[in-house]
PDB file of C-alpha atoms in Angstrom:
ATOM      1  CA  MET A 145      -7.271  35.303-136.326  1.00  0.00           C
ATOM      2  CA  ALA A 146      -7.573  33.342-133.010  1.00  0.00           C
ATOM      3  CA  MET A 147      -5.138  30.615-133.396  1.00  0.00           C
ATOM      4  CA  ILE A 148      -4.810  27.053-131.501  1.00  0.00           C
ATOM      5  CA  PRO A 149      -1.425  26.598-130.562  1.00  0.00           C
ATOM      6  CA  ASN A 150       1.122  25.582-133.489  1.00  0.00           C
ATOM      7  CA  GLN A 151       2.930  22.526-133.656  1.00  0.00           C
ATOM      8  CA  LEU A 152       4.311  23.330-137.154  1.00  0.00           C
ATOM      9  CA  PRO A 153       7.263  24.799-135.646  1.00  0.00           C
ATOM     10  CA  ARG A 154       8.429  21.241-134.086  1.00  0.00           C
ATOM     11  CA  LEU A 155       8.973  19.895-138.098  1.00  0.00           C
ATOM     12  CA  VAL A 156      12.180  21.633-138.292  1.00  0.00           C
ATOM     13  CA  SER A 157      14.112  19.378-135.676  1.00  0.00           C
ATOM     14  CA  ASP A 158      11.355  16.564-136.277  1.00  0.00           C
ATOM     15  CA  PRO A 159      10.586  16.725-140.037  1.00  0.00           C
ATOM     16  CA  THR A 160       9.228  13.483-140.483  1.00  0.00           C
ATOM     17  CA  GLY A 161       6.396  14.701-137.281  1.00  0.00           C
ATOM     18  CA  ARG A 162       6.975  11.489-135.042  1.00  0.00           C
ATOM     19  CA  SER A 163       6.745  13.490-132.043  1.00  0.00           C
ATOM     20  CA  LEU A 164       3.075  14.470-133.124  1.00  0.00           C
ATOM     21  CA  GLY A 165       2.639  10.666-133.853  1.00  0.00           C
ATOM     22  CA  LEU A 166       2.788  11.243-137.549  1.00  0.00           C
ATOM     23  CA  ASP A 167       4.539   9.559-140.567  1.00  0.00           C
ATOM     24  CA  LEU A 168       5.363  12.866-143.001  1.00  0.00           C
ATOM     25  CA  PRO A 169       6.802  12.074-146.265  1.00  0.00           C
ATOM     26  CA  PRO A 170       9.661  15.089-147.055  1.00  0.00           C
ATOM     27  CA  GLY A 171       8.010  18.459-147.197  1.00  0.00           C
ATOM     28  CA  ALA A 172       8.465  22.163-146.575  1.00  0.00           C
ATOM     29  CA  LEU A 173       7.395  24.493-143.991  1.00  0.00           C
ATOM     30  CA  THR A 174       5.987  27.884-145.150  1.00  0.00           C
ATOM     31  CA  GLY A 175       6.031  31.426-143.174  1.00  0.00           C
ATOM     32  CA  PRO A 176       8.087  32.903-140.314  1.00  0.00           C
ATOM     33  CA  ALA A 177      10.499  30.198-138.784  1.00  0.00           C
ATOM     34  CA  ASP A 178       8.878  30.868-135.703  1.00  0.00           C
ATOM     35  CA  ALA A 179       5.560  30.806-136.761  1.00  0.00           C
ATOM     36  CA  PRO A 180       4.747  28.254-140.251  1.00  0.00           C
ATOM     37  CA  TYR A 181       0.965  28.299-141.490  1.00  0.00           C
ATOM     38  CA  LEU A 182       1.433  25.083-143.784  1.00  0.00           C
ATOM     39  CA  TRP A 183       3.067  22.058-144.193  1.00  0.00           C
ATOM     40  CA  SER A 184       3.397  20.960-147.873  1.00  0.00           C
ATOM     41  CA  GLY A 185       4.792  17.242-149.069  1.00  0.00           C
ATOM     42  CA  HIS A 186       7.068  17.289-152.035  1.00  0.00           C
ATOM     43  CA  GLY A 187       5.631  14.757-153.935  1.00  0.00           C
ATOM     44  CA  ALA A 188       2.242  14.043-154.856  1.00  0.00           C
ATOM     45  CA  ALA A 189      -0.395  12.750-151.925  1.00  0.00           C
ATOM     46  CA  GLY A 190      -1.294   9.463-153.817  1.00  0.00           C
ATOM     47  CA  PRO A 191      -4.957   8.023-152.930  1.00  0.00           C
ATOM     48  CA  ALA A 192      -4.167   7.292-148.598  1.00  0.00           C
ATOM     49  CA  ALA A 193      -2.685  10.099-148.423  1.00  0.00           C
ATOM     50  CA  TRP A 194      -5.257  12.015-146.349  1.00  0.00           C
ATOM     51  CA  ALA A 195      -6.188   8.978-144.437  1.00  0.00           C
ATOM     52  CA  ALA A 196      -3.010   8.973-143.332  1.00  0.00           C
ATOM     53  CA  LEU A 197      -2.752  12.674-142.315  1.00  0.00           C
ATOM     54  CA  ARG A 198      -5.901  12.261-140.189  1.00  0.00           C
ATOM     55  CA  PRO A 199      -4.594  11.671-136.752  1.00  0.00           C
ATOM     56  CA  ALA A 200      -2.527  14.916-137.059  1.00  0.00           C
ATOM     57  CA  ALA A 201      -6.072  16.892-136.125  1.00  0.00           C
ATOM     58  CA  ARG A 202      -5.941  14.422-133.011  1.00  0.00           C
ATOM     59  CA  THR A 203      -2.216  14.883-131.702  1.00  0.00           C
ATOM     60  CA  ALA A 204      -1.456  18.322-133.042  1.00  0.00           C
ATOM     61  CA  GLY A 205      -4.178  20.180-133.859  1.00  0.00           C
ATOM     62  CA  LEU A 206      -3.043  20.278-137.998  1.00  0.00           C
ATOM     63  CA  LEU A 207      -5.743  19.632-140.173  1.00  0.00           C
ATOM     64  CA  PRO A 208      -5.134  18.472-143.884  1.00  0.00           C
ATOM     65  CA  VAL A 209      -6.038  19.403-147.209  1.00  0.00           C
ATOM     66  CA  LEU A 210      -4.460  19.040-150.622  1.00  0.00           C
ATOM     67  CA  LEU A 211      -2.928  21.674-152.696  1.00  0.00           C
ATOM     68  CA  GLY A 212      -3.386  21.241-156.702  1.00  0.00           C
ATOM     69  CA  GLY A 213      -2.003  22.765-159.494  1.00  0.00           C
ATOM     70  CA  GLU A 214       1.340  24.791-159.621  1.00  0.00           C
ATOM     71  CA  TRP A 215       1.875  25.376-156.640  1.00  0.00           C
ATOM     72  CA  GLY A 216       4.268  27.904-155.361  1.00  0.00           C
ATOM     73  CA  LEU A 217       4.277  31.158-153.025  1.00  0.00           C
ATOM     74  CA  ASP A 218       4.535  33.548-155.126  1.00  0.00           C
ATOM     75  CA  ARG A 219       2.780  32.353-157.664  1.00  0.00           C
ATOM     76  CA  TRP A 220      -0.298  31.497-154.961  1.00  0.00           C
ATOM     77  CA  GLY A 221       0.305  34.723-153.211  1.00  0.00           C
ATOM     78  CA  LEU A 222      -0.320  33.534-149.493  1.00  0.00           C
ATOM     79  CA  GLU A 223      -1.297  36.235-147.165  1.00  0.00           C
ATOM     80  CA  PRO A 224      -2.648  35.690-143.900  1.00  0.00           C
ATOM     81  CA  GLY A 225      -1.927  38.344-142.515  1.00  0.00           C
ATOM     82  CA  ARG A 226      -4.459  40.190-145.036  1.00  0.00           C
ATOM     83  CA  MET A 227      -7.053  38.207-143.332  1.00  0.00           C
ATOM     84  CA  SER A 228      -9.038  38.696-140.803  1.00  0.00           C
ATOM     85  CA  ASP A 229     -11.125  35.987-138.236  1.00  0.00           C
ATOM     86  CA  PRO A 230     -14.381  34.106-139.803  1.00  0.00           C
ATOM     87  CA  ALA A 231     -15.423  34.259-136.348  1.00  0.00           C
ATOM     88  CA  ASP A 232     -16.124  38.222-136.957  1.00  0.00           C
ATOM     89  CA  HIS A 233     -18.469  37.675-139.507  1.00  0.00           C
ATOM     90  CA  ASP A 234     -22.016  36.039-140.143  1.00  0.00           C
ATOM     91  CA  ALA A 235     -22.763  33.454-143.095  1.00  0.00           C
ATOM     92  CA  ASP A 236     -26.118  34.944-143.949  1.00  0.00           C
ATOM     93  CA  GLY A 237     -25.554  38.273-144.286  1.00  0.00           C
ATOM     94  CA  VAL A 238     -22.089  37.401-146.017  1.00  0.00           C
ATOM     95  CA  LEU A 239     -23.693  35.609-148.568  1.00  0.00           C
ATOM     96  CA  ALA A 240     -26.705  38.204-148.906  1.00  0.00           C
ATOM     97  CA  GLU A 241     -24.526  41.165-149.171  1.00  0.00           C
ATOM     98  CA  PHE A 242     -22.947  39.651-152.644  1.00  0.00           C
ATOM     99  CA  TRP A 243     -26.605  38.131-153.199  1.00  0.00           C
ATOM    100  CA  GLY A 244     -27.811  41.676-153.958  1.00  0.00           C
ATOM    101  CA  HIS A 245     -24.430  42.846-155.543  1.00  0.00           C
ATOM    102  CA  TYR A 246     -24.824  39.855-157.792  1.00  0.00           C
ATOM    103  CA  ALA A 247     -28.016  38.985-158.676  1.00  0.00           C
ATOM    104  CA  ALA A 248     -29.872  42.578-158.571  1.00  0.00           C
ATOM    105  CA  ASP A 249     -30.567  42.677-161.860  1.00  0.00           C
ATOM    106  CA  GLU A 250     -32.682  39.796-161.646  1.00  0.00           C
ATOM    107  CA  ILE A 251     -35.273  40.872-159.267  1.00  0.00           C
ATOM    108  CA  PRO A 252     -38.259  42.134-161.462  1.00  0.00           C
ATOM    109  CA  GLU A 253     -38.065  45.927-160.617  1.00  0.00           C
ATOM    110  CA  GLU A 254     -41.653  46.614-159.398  1.00  0.00           C
ATOM    111  CA  GLU A 255     -40.565  43.839-156.641  1.00  0.00           C
ATOM    112  CA  ARG A 256     -37.248  45.872-156.192  1.00  0.00           C
ATOM    113  CA  ASP A 257     -36.687  46.934-152.669  1.00  0.00           C
ATOM    114  CA  PRO A 258     -35.900  50.767-153.789  1.00  0.00           C
ATOM    115  CA  ALA A 259     -33.402  50.891-150.480  1.00  0.00           C
ATOM    116  CA  VAL A 260     -31.616  48.553-151.391  1.00  0.00           C
ATOM    117  CA  ALA A 261     -31.847  49.079-154.990  1.00  0.00           C
ATOM    118  CA  ALA A 262     -30.310  52.343-154.295  1.00  0.00           C
ATOM    119  CA  SER A 263     -27.591  50.696-151.272  1.00  0.00           C
ATOM    120  CA  VAL A 264     -26.901  48.030-154.350  1.00  0.00           C
ATOM    121  CA  GLU A 265     -25.954  51.099-156.858  1.00  0.00           C
ATOM    122  CA  GLU A 266     -24.401  53.438-154.474  1.00  0.00           C
ATOM    123  CA  LEU A 267     -21.957  50.851-153.100  1.00  0.00           C
ATOM    124  CA  PHE A 268     -21.145  48.482-156.434  1.00  0.00           C
ATOM    125  CA  GLY A 269     -22.498  51.143-159.371  1.00  0.00           C
ATOM    126  CA  GLU A 270     -24.909  49.602-162.282  1.00  0.00           C
ATOM    127  CA  GLN A 271     -24.156  46.248-162.789  1.00  0.00           C
ATOM    128  CA  PRO A 272     -24.459  43.096-165.419  1.00  0.00           C
ATOM    129  CA  GLY A 273     -27.694  41.030-165.420  1.00  0.00           C
ATOM    130  CA  TYR A 274     -27.729  37.034-165.675  1.00  0.00           C
ATOM    131  CA  GLU A 275     -31.149  36.737-167.244  1.00  0.00           C
ATOM    132  CA  GLY A 276     -33.196  33.926-165.521  1.00  0.00           C
ATOM    133  CA  VAL A 277     -30.027  33.052-163.682  1.00  0.00           C
ATOM    134  CA  VAL A 278     -31.278  33.279-160.230  1.00  0.00           C
ATOM    135  CA  ALA A 279     -34.674  31.833-160.349  1.00  0.00           C
ATOM    136  CA  PRO A 280     -36.649  30.907-158.429  1.00  0.00           C
ATOM    137  CA  PHE A 281     -35.347  33.902-156.236  1.00  0.00           C
ATOM    138  CA  ALA A 282     -36.233  36.493-158.115  1.00  0.00           C
ATOM    139  CA  ALA A 283     -38.204  38.448-155.263  1.00  0.00           C
ATOM    140  CA  GLY A 284     -34.532  38.582-153.487  1.00  0.00           C
ATOM    141  CA  TRP A 285     -31.738  36.398-151.734  1.00  0.00           C
ATOM    142  CA  PRO A 286     -34.147  33.228-149.764  1.00  0.00           C
ATOM    143  CA  GLY A 287     -31.552  33.349-146.596  1.00  0.00           C
ATOM    144  CA  LEU A 288     -29.734  30.027-145.664  1.00  0.00           C
ATOM    145  CA  ALA A 289     -30.603  26.477-146.291  1.00  0.00           C
ATOM    146  CA  PRO A 290     -31.977  24.087-143.847  1.00  0.00           C
ATOM    147  CA  ALA A 291     -29.240  22.158-142.501  1.00  0.00           C
ATOM    148  CA  ARG A 292     -29.521  18.431-143.590  1.00  0.00           C
ATOM    149  CA  PRO A 293     -29.284  15.089-140.816  1.00  0.00           C
ATOM    150  CA  LEU A 294     -25.600  13.749-140.781  1.00  0.00           C
ATOM    151  CA  THR A 295     -25.742   9.974-141.436  1.00  0.00           C
ATOM    152  CA  THR A 296     -21.929   9.880-142.494  1.00  0.00           C
ATOM    153  CA  ASP A 297     -18.667  11.382-140.081  1.00  0.00           C
ATOM    154  CA  PRO A 298     -17.998  14.358-141.965  1.00  0.00           C
ATOM    155  CA  ASP A 299     -14.491  13.586-141.984  1.00  0.00           C
ATOM    156  CA  ARG A 300     -15.044   9.587-143.212  1.00  0.00           C
ATOM    157  CA  ALA A 301     -16.457  11.545-145.902  1.00  0.00           C
ATOM    158  CA  ALA A 302     -13.641  13.961-146.954  1.00  0.00           C
ATOM    159  CA  ALA A 303     -11.189  11.070-146.990  1.00  0.00           C
ATOM    160  CA  THR A 304     -13.184   9.006-149.369  1.00  0.00           C
ATOM    161  CA  VAL A 305     -13.666  12.268-151.725  1.00  0.00           C
ATOM    162  CA  ALA A 306      -9.623  12.504-150.917  1.00  0.00           C
ATOM    163  CA  GLU A 307      -9.067   9.191-151.803  1.00  0.00           C
ATOM    164  CA  MET A 308     -11.257   9.532-155.263  1.00  0.00           C
ATOM    165  CA  LEU A 309      -9.969  12.763-156.080  1.00  0.00           C
ATOM    166  CA  THR A 310      -6.087  11.660-155.900  1.00  0.00           C
ATOM    167  CA  GLU A 311      -6.835   8.352-157.878  1.00  0.00           C
ATOM    168  CA  PRO A 312      -4.548   8.450-161.069  1.00  0.00           C
ATOM    169  CA  GLY A 313      -5.953   9.575-164.072  1.00  0.00           C
ATOM    170  CA  PHE A 314      -8.281  12.472-161.959  1.00  0.00           C
ATOM    171  CA  TRP A 315      -7.377  15.902-161.980  1.00  0.00           C
ATOM    172  CA  LEU A 316      -5.723  16.381-158.378  1.00  0.00           C
ATOM    173  CA  ASP A 317      -3.989  12.982-159.057  1.00  0.00           C
ATOM    174  CA  ASP A 318      -0.670  15.568-158.540  1.00  0.00           C
ATOM    175  CA  ALA A 319      -1.654  17.280-155.316  1.00  0.00           C
ATOM    176  CA  ARG A 320       0.191  18.170-152.538  1.00  0.00           C
ATOM    177  CA  PRO A 321      -0.451  16.595-149.164  1.00  0.00           C
ATOM    178  CA  ALA A 322      -0.618  19.681-146.536  1.00  0.00           C
ATOM    179  CA  LEU A 323      -1.218  20.496-142.726  1.00  0.00           C
ATOM    180  CA  VAL A 324      -2.472  23.958-141.531  1.00  0.00           C
ATOM    181  CA  PRO A 325      -2.733  24.638-137.826  1.00  0.00           C
ATOM    182  CA  ALA A 326      -6.432  25.711-137.953  1.00  0.00           C
ATOM    183  CA  ARG A 327      -9.516  25.296-135.426  1.00  0.00           C
ATOM    184  CA  ARG A 328     -11.519  23.949-138.052  1.00  0.00           C
ATOM    185  CA  SER A 329     -11.457  22.927-141.307  1.00  0.00           C
ATOM    186  CA  ALA A 330     -13.774  25.754-142.692  1.00  0.00           C
ATOM    187  CA  ASP A 331     -10.652  28.152-141.765  1.00  0.00           C
ATOM    188  CA  ILE A 332      -8.007  26.968-143.572  1.00  0.00           C
ATOM    189  CA  PRO A 333      -8.169  29.415-146.351  1.00  0.00           C
ATOM    190  CA  ALA A 334      -8.133  32.387-143.956  1.00  0.00           C
ATOM    191  CA  VAL A 335      -5.067  30.800-141.740  1.00  0.00           C
ATOM    192  CA  ILE A 336      -2.929  30.350-145.136  1.00  0.00           C
ATOM    193  CA  GLY A 337      -3.986  33.642-146.644  1.00  0.00           C
ATOM    194  CA  TRP A 338      -5.444  32.181-149.683  1.00  0.00           C
ATOM    195  CA  SER A 339      -6.540  34.902-152.333  1.00  0.00           C
ATOM    196  CA  GLY A 340      -7.994  32.179-154.814  1.00  0.00           C
ATOM    197  CA  PRO A 341     -11.352  34.419-155.048  1.00  0.00           C
ATOM    198  CA  LEU A 342      -9.467  37.850-155.277  1.00  0.00           C
ATOM    199  CA  ASN A 343     -11.444  38.826-157.519  1.00  0.00           C
ATOM    200  CA  HIS A 344     -14.740  38.524-155.911  1.00  0.00           C
ATOM    201  CA  GLU A 345     -13.413  38.878-152.074  1.00  0.00           C
ATOM    202  CA  ASN A 346     -10.482  40.153-150.501  1.00  0.00           C
ATOM    203  CA  ASP A 347     -11.347  39.019-147.259  1.00  0.00           C
ATOM    204  CA  VAL A 348     -11.271  35.281-147.770  1.00  0.00           C
ATOM    205  CA  ALA A 349     -11.779  34.984-143.898  1.00  0.00           C
ATOM    206  CA  ARG A 350     -16.170  36.251-144.977  1.00  0.00           C
ATOM    207  CA  LEU A 351     -16.025  33.046-147.562  1.00  0.00           C
ATOM    208  CA  CYS A 352     -14.812  30.952-144.493  1.00  0.00           C
ATOM    209  CA  ALA A 353     -17.461  31.911-142.123  1.00  0.00           C
ATOM    210  CA  VAL A 354     -19.901  30.603-144.634  1.00  0.00           C
ATOM    211  CA  LEU A 355     -17.865  27.621-145.004  1.00  0.00           C
ATOM    212  CA  ARG A 356     -18.278  27.064-141.376  1.00  0.00           C
ATOM    213  CA  SER A 357     -22.283  27.538-141.811  1.00  0.00           C
ATOM    214  CA  TRP A 358     -21.801  24.589-144.458  1.00  0.00           C
ATOM    215  CA  GLU A 359     -19.526  22.258-141.392  1.00  0.00           C
ATOM    216  CA  ASP A 360     -22.645  23.144-139.080  1.00  0.00           C
ATOM    217  CA  ARG A 361     -25.639  22.020-141.692  1.00  0.00           C
ATOM    218  CA  PHE A 362     -24.153  19.658-144.469  1.00  0.00           C
ATOM    219  CA  GLY A 363     -20.843  17.951-142.500  1.00  0.00           C
ATOM    220  CA  ALA A 364     -18.722  19.637-145.408  1.00  0.00           C
ATOM    221  CA  ARG A 365     -15.286  19.591-144.970  1.00  0.00           C
ATOM    222  CA  VAL A 366     -12.675  21.699-147.233  1.00  0.00           C
ATOM    223  CA  VAL A 367     -10.214  18.940-148.777  1.00  0.00           C
ATOM    224  CA  ALA A 368      -8.643  20.471-151.768  1.00  0.00           C
ATOM    225  CA  LEU A 369      -7.386  23.793-152.727  1.00  0.00           C
ATOM    226  CA  THR A 370      -5.742  24.953-155.823  1.00  0.00           C
ATOM    227  CA  PHE A 371      -4.314  28.639-156.723  1.00  0.00           C
ATOM    228  CA  ASP A 372      -8.337  29.415-157.724  1.00  0.00           C
ATOM    229  CA  GLN A 373     -10.238  26.679-156.986  1.00  0.00           C
ATOM    230  CA  LEU A 374     -11.792  25.319-154.090  1.00  0.00           C
ATOM    231  CA  VAL A 375     -13.213  21.756-153.020  1.00  0.00           C
ATOM    232  CA  VAL A 376     -15.128  20.796-150.569  1.00  0.00           C
ATOM    233  CA  SER A 377     -16.497  17.860-149.131  1.00  0.00           C
ATOM    234  CA  VAL A 378     -20.190  17.262-148.269  1.00  0.00           C
ATOM    235  CA  ALA A 379     -21.363  14.759-146.122  1.00  0.00           C
ATOM    236  CA  ALA A 380     -25.313  15.720-145.804  1.00  0.00           C
ATOM    237  CA  PRO A 381     -25.293  17.016-149.299  1.00  0.00           C
ATOM    238  CA  PRO A 382     -29.208  18.177-150.469  1.00  0.00           C
ATOM    239  CA  ARG A 383     -31.775  15.022-151.346  1.00  0.00           C
ATOM    240  CA  THR A 384     -34.423  16.660-153.500  1.00  0.00           C
ATOM    241  CA  VAL A 385     -34.430  19.111-155.997  1.00  0.00           C
ATOM    242  CA  GLU A 386     -35.740  22.244-153.603  1.00  0.00           C
ATOM    243  CA  GLU A 387     -33.634  21.168-151.410  1.00  0.00           C
ATOM    244  CA  ALA A 388     -30.974  21.308-154.212  1.00  0.00           C
ATOM    245  CA  GLU A 389     -32.113  25.125-155.253  1.00  0.00           C
ATOM    246  CA  ALA A 390     -31.899  26.664-151.553  1.00  0.00           C
ATOM    247  CA  VAL A 391     -28.567  25.813-151.403  1.00  0.00           C
ATOM    248  CA  ALA A 392     -27.782  26.897-155.160  1.00  0.00           C
ATOM    249  CA  ALA A 393     -28.264  29.972-154.495  1.00  0.00           C
ATOM    250  CA  GLU A 394     -25.757  30.023-151.557  1.00  0.00           C
ATOM    251  CA  HIS A 395     -23.671  28.915-154.441  1.00  0.00           C
ATOM    252  CA  PHE A 396     -24.306  31.839-156.440  1.00  0.00           C
ATOM    253  CA  ALA A 397     -23.404  34.676-153.861  1.00  0.00           C
ATOM    254  CA  PHE A 398     -20.393  32.102-152.536  1.00  0.00           C
ATOM    255  CA  CYS A 399     -19.204  32.168-156.420  1.00  0.00           C
ATOM    256  CA  PRO A 400     -21.576  33.381-158.736  1.00  0.00           C
ATOM    257  CA  ASP A 401     -18.658  31.952-161.719  1.00  0.00           C
ATOM    258  CA  ASN A 402     -19.913  28.467-161.148  1.00  0.00           C
ATOM    259  CA  ILE A 403     -23.033  29.251-162.731  1.00  0.00           C
ATOM    260  CA  THR A 404     -22.380  32.460-165.229  1.00  0.00           C
ATOM    261  CA  GLN A 405     -19.616  30.691-166.125  1.00  0.00           C
ATOM    262  CA  GLY A 406     -20.243  27.259-165.991  1.00  0.00           C
ATOM    263  CA  ASN A 407     -22.192  24.710-168.101  1.00  0.00           C
ATOM    264  CA  HIS A 408     -25.547  25.172-165.943  1.00  0.00           C
ATOM    265  CA  ASP A 409     -28.451  27.546-167.365  1.00  0.00           C
ATOM    266  CA  GLY A 410     -29.102  29.141-164.127  1.00  0.00           C
ATOM    267  CA  LEU A 411     -29.970  28.471-160.638  1.00  0.00           C
ATOM    268  CA  ARG A 412     -32.426  25.613-161.384  1.00  0.00           C
ATOM    269  CA  GLU A 413     -30.281  23.370-163.676  1.00  0.00           C
ATOM    270  CA  TYR A 414     -27.296  23.703-161.722  1.00  0.00           C
ATOM    271  CA  ALA A 415     -29.318  22.249-158.560  1.00  0.00           C
ATOM    272  CA  ARG A 416     -30.351  19.236-160.397  1.00  0.00           C
ATOM    273  CA  GLU A 417     -27.577  18.733-162.115  1.00  0.00           C
ATOM    274  CA  ALA A 418     -24.691  19.475-159.638  1.00  0.00           C
ATOM    275  CA  LEU A 419     -26.060  19.345-156.011  1.00  0.00           C
ATOM    276  CA  VAL A 420     -28.946  16.563-155.869  1.00  0.00           C
ATOM    277  CA  ASP A 421     -27.196  13.946-153.982  1.00  0.00           C
ATOM    278  CA  ALA A 422     -23.495  15.529-154.773  1.00  0.00           C
ATOM    279  CA  PRO A 423     -20.634  14.803-151.999  1.00  0.00           C
ATOM    280  CA  VAL A 424     -18.282  17.378-153.445  1.00  0.00           C
ATOM    281  CA  TRP A 425     -18.870  20.698-153.929  1.00  0.00           C
ATOM    282  CA  SER A 426     -16.179  22.595-155.885  1.00  0.00           C
ATOM    283  CA  PHE A 427     -15.692  26.102-156.294  1.00  0.00           C
ATOM    284  CA  TRP A 428     -13.909  28.281-159.304  1.00  0.00           C
ATOM    285  CA  TRP A 429     -13.577  32.036-159.494  1.00  0.00           C
ATOM    286  CA  ASP A 430     -11.797  33.584-163.091  1.00  0.00           C
TER     287      ASP A 430
END
């Protein structure tokens, strides 16, 4: 993966990051001594942590992220060396492939392209159906949803979401602050070699290509990671049910567990209840 100049080694001799214009709390580096790929604080981030870390992007090319849940290298199994470069993948192509895998049985048999159906079965075998899940897109992959106009600064929106999620009593109130040497927020999972979607995709850089597209179209930012969850802020979410349904198709391909193992009866309900005007998208892989 193409990397930016990594400033994290400077924290070995300057753990507060003052030479980088930072004032970091006590923390630790993860990765090789000469090329660490993650700094994480020892204690909980607190609501003000994200805003405090934002200058690191400008002064050192280090992007903030929250690490929630039980953090530990052995538990998380980070393997950055296994990941490709998000720039090598096309978001539409990645999502179309996943859609073909997970939604194949929802396309009416008389409307299926025989060549596509045969190819899907050859690649993945016969898949269990999710009856009614993919309506109104039973005819096939609908393509990427249209971009939404940005009226809010994406980084400001991310800071607002991070502050909300780390308030006492919220589910990320014990999350650790972290910094990652990444060109784009969307690349953070690939840079650290996150394996949260392992049962869905072994090379998380393919999903990062989709996150890049969401950055471009919806002002998305990766705000938090847990062992198997991803939380994304959204500066320009869909405003109508129709717009939300188009985005819901992408979410189904990106993380089918959100719909098939969630509390939503198909894409239509998921779009209405979870996506219209929603400033946060969250994903969980079983």
